[in-house]
PDB file of C-alpha atoms in Angstrom:
ATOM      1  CA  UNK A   1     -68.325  55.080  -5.620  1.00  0.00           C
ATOM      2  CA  UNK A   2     -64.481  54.091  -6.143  1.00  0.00           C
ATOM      3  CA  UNK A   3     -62.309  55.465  -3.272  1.00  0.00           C
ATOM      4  CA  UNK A   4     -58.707  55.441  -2.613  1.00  0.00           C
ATOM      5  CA  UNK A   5     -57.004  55.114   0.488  1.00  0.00           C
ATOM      6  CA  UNK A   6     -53.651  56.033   1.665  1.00  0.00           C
ATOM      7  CA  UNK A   7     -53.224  56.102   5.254  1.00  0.00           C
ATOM      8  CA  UNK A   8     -49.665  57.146   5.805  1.00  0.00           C
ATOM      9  CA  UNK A   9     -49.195  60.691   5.204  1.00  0.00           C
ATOM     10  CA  UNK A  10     -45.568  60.728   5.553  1.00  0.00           C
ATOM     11  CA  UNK A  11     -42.410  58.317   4.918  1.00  0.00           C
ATOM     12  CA  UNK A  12     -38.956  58.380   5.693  1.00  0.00           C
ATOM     13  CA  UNK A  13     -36.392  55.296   4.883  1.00  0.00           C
ATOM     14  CA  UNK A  14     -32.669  55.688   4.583  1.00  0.00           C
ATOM     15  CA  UNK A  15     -30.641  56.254   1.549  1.00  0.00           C
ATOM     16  CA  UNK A  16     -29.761  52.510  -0.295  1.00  0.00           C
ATOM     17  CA  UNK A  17     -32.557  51.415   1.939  1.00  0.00           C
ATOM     18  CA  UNK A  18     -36.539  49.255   1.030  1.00  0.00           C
ATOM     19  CA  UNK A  19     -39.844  51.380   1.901  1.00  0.00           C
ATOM     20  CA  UNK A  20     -43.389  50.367   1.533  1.00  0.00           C
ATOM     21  CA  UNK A  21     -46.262  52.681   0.567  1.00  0.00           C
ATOM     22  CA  UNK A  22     -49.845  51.506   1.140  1.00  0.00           C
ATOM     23  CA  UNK A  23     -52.664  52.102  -0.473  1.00  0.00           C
ATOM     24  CA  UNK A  24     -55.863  50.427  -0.134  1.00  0.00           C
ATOM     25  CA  UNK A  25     -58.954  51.020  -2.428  1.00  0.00           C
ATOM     26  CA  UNK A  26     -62.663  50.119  -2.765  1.00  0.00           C
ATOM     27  CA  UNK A  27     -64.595  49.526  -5.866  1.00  0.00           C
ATOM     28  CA  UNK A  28     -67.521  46.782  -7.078  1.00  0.00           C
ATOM     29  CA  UNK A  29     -65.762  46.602 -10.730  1.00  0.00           C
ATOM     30  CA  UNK A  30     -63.685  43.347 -11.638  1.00  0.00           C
ATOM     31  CA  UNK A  31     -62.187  45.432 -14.056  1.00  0.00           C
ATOM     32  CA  UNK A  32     -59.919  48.304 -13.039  1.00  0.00           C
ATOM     33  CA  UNK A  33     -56.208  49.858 -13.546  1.00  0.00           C
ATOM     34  CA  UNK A  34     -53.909  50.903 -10.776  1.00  0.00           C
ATOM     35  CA  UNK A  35     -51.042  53.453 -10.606  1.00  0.00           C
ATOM     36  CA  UNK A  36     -48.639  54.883  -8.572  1.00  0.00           C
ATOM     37  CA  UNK A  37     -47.991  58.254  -9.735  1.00  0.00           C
ATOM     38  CA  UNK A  38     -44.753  60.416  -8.116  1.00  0.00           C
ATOM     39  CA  UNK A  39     -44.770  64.609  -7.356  1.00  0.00           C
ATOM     40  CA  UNK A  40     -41.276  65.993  -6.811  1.00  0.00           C
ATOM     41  CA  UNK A  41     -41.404  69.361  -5.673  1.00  0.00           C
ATOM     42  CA  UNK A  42     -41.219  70.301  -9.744  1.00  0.00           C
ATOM     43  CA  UNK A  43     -45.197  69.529  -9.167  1.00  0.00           C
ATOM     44  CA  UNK A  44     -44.685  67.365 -12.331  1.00  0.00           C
ATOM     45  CA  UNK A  45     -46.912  64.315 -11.849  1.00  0.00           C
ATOM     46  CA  UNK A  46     -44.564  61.271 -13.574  1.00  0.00           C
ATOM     47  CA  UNK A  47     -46.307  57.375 -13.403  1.00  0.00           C
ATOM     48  CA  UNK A  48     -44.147  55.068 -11.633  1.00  0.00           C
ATOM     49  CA  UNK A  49     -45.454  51.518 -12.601  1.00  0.00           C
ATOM     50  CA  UNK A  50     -48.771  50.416 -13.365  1.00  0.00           C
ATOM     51  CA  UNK A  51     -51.005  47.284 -12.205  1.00  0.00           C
ATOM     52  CA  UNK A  52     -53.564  45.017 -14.241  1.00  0.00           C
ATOM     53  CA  UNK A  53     -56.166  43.879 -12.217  1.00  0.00           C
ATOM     54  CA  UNK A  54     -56.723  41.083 -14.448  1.00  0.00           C
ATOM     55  CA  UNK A  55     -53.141  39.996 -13.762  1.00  0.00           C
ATOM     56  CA  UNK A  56     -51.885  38.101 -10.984  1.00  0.00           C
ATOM     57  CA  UNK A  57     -48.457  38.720 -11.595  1.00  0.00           C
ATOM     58  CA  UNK A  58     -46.692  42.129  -9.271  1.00  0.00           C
ATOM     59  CA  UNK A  59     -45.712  44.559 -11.276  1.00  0.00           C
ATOM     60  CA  UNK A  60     -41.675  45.699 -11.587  1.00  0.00           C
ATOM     61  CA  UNK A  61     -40.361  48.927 -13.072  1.00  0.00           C
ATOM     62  CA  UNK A  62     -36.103  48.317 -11.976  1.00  0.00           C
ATOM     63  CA  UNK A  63     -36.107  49.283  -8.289  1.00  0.00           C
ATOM     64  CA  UNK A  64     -39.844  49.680  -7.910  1.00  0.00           C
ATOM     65  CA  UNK A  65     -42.651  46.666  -7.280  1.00  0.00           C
ATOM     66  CA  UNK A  66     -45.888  46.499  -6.245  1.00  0.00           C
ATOM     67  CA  UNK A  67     -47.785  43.929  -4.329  1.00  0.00           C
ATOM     68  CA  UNK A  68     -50.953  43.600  -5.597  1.00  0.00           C
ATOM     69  CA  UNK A  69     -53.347  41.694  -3.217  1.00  0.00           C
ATOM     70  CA  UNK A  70     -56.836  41.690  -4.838  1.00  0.00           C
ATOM     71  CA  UNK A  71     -59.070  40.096  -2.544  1.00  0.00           C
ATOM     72  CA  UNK A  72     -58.078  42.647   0.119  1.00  0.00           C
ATOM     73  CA  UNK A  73     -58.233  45.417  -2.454  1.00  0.00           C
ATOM     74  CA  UNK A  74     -54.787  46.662  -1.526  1.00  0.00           C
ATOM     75  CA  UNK A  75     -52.163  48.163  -3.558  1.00  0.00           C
ATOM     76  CA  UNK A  76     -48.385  48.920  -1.927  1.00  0.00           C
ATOM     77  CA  UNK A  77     -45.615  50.550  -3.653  1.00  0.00           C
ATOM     78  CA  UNK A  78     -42.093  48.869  -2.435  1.00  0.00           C
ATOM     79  CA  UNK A  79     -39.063  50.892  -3.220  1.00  0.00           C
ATOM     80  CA  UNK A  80     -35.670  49.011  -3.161  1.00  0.00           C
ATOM     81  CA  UNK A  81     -32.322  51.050  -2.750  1.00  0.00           C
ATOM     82  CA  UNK A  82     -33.668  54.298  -2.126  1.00  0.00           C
ATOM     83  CA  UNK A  83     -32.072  57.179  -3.631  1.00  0.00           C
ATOM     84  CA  UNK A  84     -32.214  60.889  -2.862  1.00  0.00           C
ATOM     85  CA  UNK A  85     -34.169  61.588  -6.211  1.00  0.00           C
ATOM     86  CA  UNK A  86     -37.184  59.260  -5.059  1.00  0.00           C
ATOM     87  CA  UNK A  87     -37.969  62.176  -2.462  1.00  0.00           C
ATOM     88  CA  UNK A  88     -41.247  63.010  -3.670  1.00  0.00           C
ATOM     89  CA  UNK A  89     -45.337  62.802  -2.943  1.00  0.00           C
ATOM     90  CA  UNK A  90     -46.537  59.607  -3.597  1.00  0.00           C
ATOM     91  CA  UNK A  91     -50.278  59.360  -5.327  1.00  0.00           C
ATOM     92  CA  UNK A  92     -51.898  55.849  -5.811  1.00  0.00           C
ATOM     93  CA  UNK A  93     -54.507  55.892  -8.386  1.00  0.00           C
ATOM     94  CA  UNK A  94     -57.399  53.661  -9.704  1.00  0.00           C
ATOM     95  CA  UNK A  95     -59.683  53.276 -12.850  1.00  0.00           C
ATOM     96  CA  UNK A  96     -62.183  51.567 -13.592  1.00  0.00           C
ATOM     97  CA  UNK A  97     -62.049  49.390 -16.804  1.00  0.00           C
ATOM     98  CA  UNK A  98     -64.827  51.250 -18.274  1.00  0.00           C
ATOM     99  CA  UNK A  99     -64.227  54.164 -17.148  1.00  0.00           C
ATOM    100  CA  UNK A 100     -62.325  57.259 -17.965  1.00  0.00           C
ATOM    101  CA  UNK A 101     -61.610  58.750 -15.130  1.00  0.00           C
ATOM    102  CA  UNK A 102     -58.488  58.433 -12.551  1.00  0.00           C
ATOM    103  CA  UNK A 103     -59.338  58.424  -8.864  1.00  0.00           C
ATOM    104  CA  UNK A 104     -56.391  59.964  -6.550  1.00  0.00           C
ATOM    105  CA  UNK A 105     -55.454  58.751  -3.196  1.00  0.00           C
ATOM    106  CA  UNK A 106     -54.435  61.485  -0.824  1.00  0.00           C
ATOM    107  CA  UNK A 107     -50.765  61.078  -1.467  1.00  0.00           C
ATOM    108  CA  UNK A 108     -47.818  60.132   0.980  1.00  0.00           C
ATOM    109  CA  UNK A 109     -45.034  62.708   1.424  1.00  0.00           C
ATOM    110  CA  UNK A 110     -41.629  60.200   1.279  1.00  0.00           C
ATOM    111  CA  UNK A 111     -38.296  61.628   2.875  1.00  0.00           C
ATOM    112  CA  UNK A 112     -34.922  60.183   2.067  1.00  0.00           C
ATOM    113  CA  UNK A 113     -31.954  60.406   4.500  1.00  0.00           C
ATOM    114  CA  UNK A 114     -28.460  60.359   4.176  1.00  0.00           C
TER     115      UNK A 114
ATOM    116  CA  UNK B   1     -42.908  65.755 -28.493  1.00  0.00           C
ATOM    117  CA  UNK B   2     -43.110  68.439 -26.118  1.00  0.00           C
ATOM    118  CA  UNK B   3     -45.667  66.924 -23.450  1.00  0.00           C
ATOM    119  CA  UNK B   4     -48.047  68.851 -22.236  1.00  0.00           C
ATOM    120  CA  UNK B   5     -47.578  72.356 -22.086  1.00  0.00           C
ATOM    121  CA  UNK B   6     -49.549  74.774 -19.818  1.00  0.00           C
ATOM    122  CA  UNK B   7     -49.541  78.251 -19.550  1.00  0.00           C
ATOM    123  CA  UNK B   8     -48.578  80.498 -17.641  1.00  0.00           C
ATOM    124  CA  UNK B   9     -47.181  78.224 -14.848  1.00  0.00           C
ATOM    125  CA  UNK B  10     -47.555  80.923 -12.052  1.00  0.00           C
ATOM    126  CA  UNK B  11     -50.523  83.589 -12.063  1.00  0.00           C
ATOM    127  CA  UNK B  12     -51.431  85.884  -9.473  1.00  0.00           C
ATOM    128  CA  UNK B  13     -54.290  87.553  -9.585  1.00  0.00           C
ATOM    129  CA  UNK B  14     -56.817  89.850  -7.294  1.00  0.00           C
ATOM    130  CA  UNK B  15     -60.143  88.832  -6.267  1.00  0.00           C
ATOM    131  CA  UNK B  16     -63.343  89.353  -9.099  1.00  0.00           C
ATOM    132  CA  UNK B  17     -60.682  89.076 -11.877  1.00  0.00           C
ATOM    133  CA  UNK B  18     -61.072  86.968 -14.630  1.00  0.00           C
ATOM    134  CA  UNK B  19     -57.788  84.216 -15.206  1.00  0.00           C
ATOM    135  CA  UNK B  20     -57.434  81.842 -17.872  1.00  0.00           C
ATOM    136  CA  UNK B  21     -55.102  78.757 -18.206  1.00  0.00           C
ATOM    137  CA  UNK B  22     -53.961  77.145 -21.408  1.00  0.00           C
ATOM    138  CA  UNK B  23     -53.160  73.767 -22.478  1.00  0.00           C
ATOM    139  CA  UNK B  24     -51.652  72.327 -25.309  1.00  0.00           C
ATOM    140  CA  UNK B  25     -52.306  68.122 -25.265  1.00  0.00           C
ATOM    141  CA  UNK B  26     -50.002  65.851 -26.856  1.00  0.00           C
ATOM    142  CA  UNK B  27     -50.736  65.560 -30.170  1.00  0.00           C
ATOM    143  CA  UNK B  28     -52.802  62.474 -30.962  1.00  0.00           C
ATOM    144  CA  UNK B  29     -53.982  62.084 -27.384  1.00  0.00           C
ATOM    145  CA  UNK B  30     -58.068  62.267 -27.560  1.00  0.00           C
ATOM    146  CA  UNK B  31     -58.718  62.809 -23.988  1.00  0.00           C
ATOM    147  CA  UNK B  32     -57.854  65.814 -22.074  1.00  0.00           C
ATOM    148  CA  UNK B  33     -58.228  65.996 -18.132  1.00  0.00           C
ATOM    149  CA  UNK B  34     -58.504  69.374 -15.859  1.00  0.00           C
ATOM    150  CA  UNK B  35     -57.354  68.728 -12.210  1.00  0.00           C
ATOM    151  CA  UNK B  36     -57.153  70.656  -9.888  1.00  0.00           C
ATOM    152  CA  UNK B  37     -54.940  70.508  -6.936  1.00  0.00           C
ATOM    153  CA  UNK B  38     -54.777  71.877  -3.078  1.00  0.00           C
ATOM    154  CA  UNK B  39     -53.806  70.521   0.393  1.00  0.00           C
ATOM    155  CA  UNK B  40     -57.333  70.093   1.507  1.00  0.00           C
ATOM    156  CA  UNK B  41     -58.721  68.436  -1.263  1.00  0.00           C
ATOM    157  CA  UNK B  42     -56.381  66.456  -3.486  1.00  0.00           C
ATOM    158  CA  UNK B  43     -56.613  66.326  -6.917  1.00  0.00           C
ATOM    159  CA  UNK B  44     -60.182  66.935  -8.556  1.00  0.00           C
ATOM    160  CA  UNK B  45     -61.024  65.991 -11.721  1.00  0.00           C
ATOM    161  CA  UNK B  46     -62.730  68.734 -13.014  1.00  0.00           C
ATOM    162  CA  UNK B  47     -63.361  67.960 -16.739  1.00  0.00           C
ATOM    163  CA  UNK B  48     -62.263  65.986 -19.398  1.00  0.00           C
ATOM    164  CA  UNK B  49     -63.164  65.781 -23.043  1.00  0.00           C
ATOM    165  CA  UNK B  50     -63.134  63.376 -25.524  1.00  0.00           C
ATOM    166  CA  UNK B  51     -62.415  64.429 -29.368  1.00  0.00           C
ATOM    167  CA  UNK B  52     -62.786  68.172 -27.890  1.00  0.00           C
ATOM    168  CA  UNK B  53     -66.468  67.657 -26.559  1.00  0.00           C
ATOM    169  CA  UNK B  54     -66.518  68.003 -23.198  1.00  0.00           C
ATOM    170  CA  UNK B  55     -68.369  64.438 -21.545  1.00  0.00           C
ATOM    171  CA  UNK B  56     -68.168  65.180 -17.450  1.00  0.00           C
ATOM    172  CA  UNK B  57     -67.982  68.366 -16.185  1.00  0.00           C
ATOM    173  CA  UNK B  58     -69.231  66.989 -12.740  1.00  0.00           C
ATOM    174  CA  UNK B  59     -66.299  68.277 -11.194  1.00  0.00           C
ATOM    175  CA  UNK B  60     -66.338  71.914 -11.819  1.00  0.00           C
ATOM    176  CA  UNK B  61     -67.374  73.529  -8.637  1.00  0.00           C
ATOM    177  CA  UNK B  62     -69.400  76.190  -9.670  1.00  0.00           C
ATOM    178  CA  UNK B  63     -70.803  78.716 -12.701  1.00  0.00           C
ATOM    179  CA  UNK B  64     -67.914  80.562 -12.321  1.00  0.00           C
ATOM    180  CA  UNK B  65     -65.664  77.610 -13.637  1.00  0.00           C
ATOM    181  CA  UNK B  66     -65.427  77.149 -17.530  1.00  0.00           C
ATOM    182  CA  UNK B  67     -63.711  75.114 -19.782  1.00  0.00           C
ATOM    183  CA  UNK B  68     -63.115  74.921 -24.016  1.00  0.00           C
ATOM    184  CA  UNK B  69     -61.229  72.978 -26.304  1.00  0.00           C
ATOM    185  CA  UNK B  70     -62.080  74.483 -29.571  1.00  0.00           C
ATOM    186  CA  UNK B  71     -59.395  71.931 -31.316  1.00  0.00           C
ATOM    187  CA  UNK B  72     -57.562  68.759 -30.534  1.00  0.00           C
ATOM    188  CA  UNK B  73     -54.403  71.312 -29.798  1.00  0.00           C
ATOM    189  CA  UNK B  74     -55.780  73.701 -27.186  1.00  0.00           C
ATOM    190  CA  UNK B  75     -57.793  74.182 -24.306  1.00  0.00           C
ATOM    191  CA  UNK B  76     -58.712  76.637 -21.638  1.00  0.00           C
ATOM    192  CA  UNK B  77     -59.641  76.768 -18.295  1.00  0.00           C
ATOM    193  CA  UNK B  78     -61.275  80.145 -17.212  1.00  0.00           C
ATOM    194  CA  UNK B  79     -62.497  81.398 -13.653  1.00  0.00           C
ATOM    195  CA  UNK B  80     -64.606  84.653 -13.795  1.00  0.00           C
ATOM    196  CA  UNK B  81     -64.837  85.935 -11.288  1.00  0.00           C
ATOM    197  CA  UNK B  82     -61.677  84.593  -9.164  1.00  0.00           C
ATOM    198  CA  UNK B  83     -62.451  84.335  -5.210  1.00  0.00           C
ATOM    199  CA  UNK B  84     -59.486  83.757  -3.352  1.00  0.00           C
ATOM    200  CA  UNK B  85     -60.712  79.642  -2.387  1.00  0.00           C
ATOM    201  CA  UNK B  86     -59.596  79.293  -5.954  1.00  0.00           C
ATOM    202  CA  UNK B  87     -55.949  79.419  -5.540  1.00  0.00           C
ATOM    203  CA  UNK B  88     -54.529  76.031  -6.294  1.00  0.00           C
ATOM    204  CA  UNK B  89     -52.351  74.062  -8.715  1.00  0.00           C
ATOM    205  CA  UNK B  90     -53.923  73.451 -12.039  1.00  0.00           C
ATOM    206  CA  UNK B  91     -52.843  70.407 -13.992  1.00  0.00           C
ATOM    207  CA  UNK B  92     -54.161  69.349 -17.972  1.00  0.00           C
ATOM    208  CA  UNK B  93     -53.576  65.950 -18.605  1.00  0.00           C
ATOM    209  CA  UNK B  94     -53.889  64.020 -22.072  1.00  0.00           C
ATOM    210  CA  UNK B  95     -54.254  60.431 -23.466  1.00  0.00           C
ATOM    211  CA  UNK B  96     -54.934  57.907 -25.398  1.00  0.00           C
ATOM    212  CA  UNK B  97     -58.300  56.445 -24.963  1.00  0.00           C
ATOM    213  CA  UNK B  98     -58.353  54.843 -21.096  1.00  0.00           C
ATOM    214  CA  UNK B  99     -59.925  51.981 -22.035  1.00  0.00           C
ATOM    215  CA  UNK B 100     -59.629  51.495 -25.633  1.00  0.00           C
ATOM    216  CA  UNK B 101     -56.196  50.630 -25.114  1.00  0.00           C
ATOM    217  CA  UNK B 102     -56.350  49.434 -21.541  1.00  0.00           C
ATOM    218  CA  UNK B 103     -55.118  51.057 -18.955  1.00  0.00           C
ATOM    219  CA  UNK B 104     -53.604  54.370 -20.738  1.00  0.00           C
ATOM    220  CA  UNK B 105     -51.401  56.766 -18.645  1.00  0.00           C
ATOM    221  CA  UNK B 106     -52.384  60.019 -18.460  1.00  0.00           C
ATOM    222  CA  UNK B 107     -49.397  62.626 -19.175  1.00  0.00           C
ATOM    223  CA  UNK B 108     -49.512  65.612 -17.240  1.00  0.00           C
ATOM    224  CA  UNK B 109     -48.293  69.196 -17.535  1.00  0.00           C
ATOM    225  CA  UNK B 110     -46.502  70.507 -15.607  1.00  0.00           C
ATOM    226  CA  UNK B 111     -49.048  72.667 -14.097  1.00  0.00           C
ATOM    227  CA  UNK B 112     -50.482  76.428 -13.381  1.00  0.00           C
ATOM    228  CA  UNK B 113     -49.982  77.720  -9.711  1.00  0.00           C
ATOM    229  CA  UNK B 114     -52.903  79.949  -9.344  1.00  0.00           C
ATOM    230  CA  UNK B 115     -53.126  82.589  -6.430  1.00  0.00           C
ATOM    231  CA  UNK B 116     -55.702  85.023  -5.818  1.00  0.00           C
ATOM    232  CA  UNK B 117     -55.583  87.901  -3.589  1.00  0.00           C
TER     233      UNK B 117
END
């Protein structure tokens, strides 16, 4: 069975400031999606950026990145010049290629200072 | 469009009463996803269905769970009785096919805060 690991529960990083959320997953599939979803505290669920496993290539939405390293089946969200509004829960996600159904980390909680 | 809209987004409710959530998917989206979510747990899938026929129901935790989608515009989500373990956030999601068109983000409502008594 696919799991989804996030091991940090909470985050904090400075405003203008980098952070780096981890994930780590496990699956047998060669083909398979990854997401980083974000909850404010509106409870809305909004996707952040989206990964390929098929591609080798990070993917970049503006100030967010991933690193995608599939051999160790890990998945880290980078945010670059944090801003007050990226306060939020943090959910990686995975699904298979033939699959339809997402599989939730366990989210990480990210504070952002002043 | 809208997004998807659920209803109501807070209930409270007493124990052995019956509650039922609505969703309305984005129109064109063939998939519709039941989550639900609580501090122990996470987010569960529940059930999805595809075309309105419901294809894993694995999720739903027991008897007293339901779920519907009579069209491609509406579904419902119905716990009779209610036991107080129940209270959680309820999300609907729609999309596209996952796979069809690789990869397809699922758009979520914004949600039904459920609390029983």
């Amino acid at each position: 069975a696919q799991t989804v690991t996030q091991s940090q529960p909470e985050m904090s990083v400075q405003e203008a400031e980098t952070v780096t959320l981890s994930c780590t997953y496990d699956t047998s599939e060669s083909d398979y999606y990854l997401f980083w979803y974000k909850q404010p505290p509106s409870r809305q669920m909004i996707l952040v950026i989206r990964q390929e496993a098929y591609k080798q290539q990070n993917a970049t939405e503006n100030r967010f990145s991933v690193n995608f390293q599939k051999a160790a089946k890990s998945f880290s969200l980078k945010i670059s010049d944090s801003q007050l509004g990226d306060a939020a829960m943090y959910f990686c996600a995975y699904i298979a290629g033939t699959a339809s159904k997402l599989t939730f980390g366990t989210g990480t909680r990210l504070q952002v200072t002043l | 469009d809208a997004g998807v809209i659920q209803s109501p987004r807070h209930e409270v409710t007493e124990m052995g009463q019956e509650v039922t959530l609505r969703c309305k998917p984005i129109s064109g989206h063939d998939y519709l996803f039941w989550y639900r979510q609580t501090m122990m747990r996470g987010l569960e899938l529940l059930i999805y269905f595809n075309n309105n026929v419901p294809i894993d129901d694995s999720g739903m935790p027991e008897d007293r769970f339901s779920a519907k989608m009579p069209n491609a515009s509406f579904s419902t989500l119905k716990i009779q009785p209610s036991e107080p373990r129940d209270s959680a956030v309820y999300f609907c999601a729609s999309s596209w096919h996952p796979t069809g068109v690789r990869g397809n983000e699922q758009f979520f409502g914004p949600g039904t805060r459920l609390t029983v008594l």
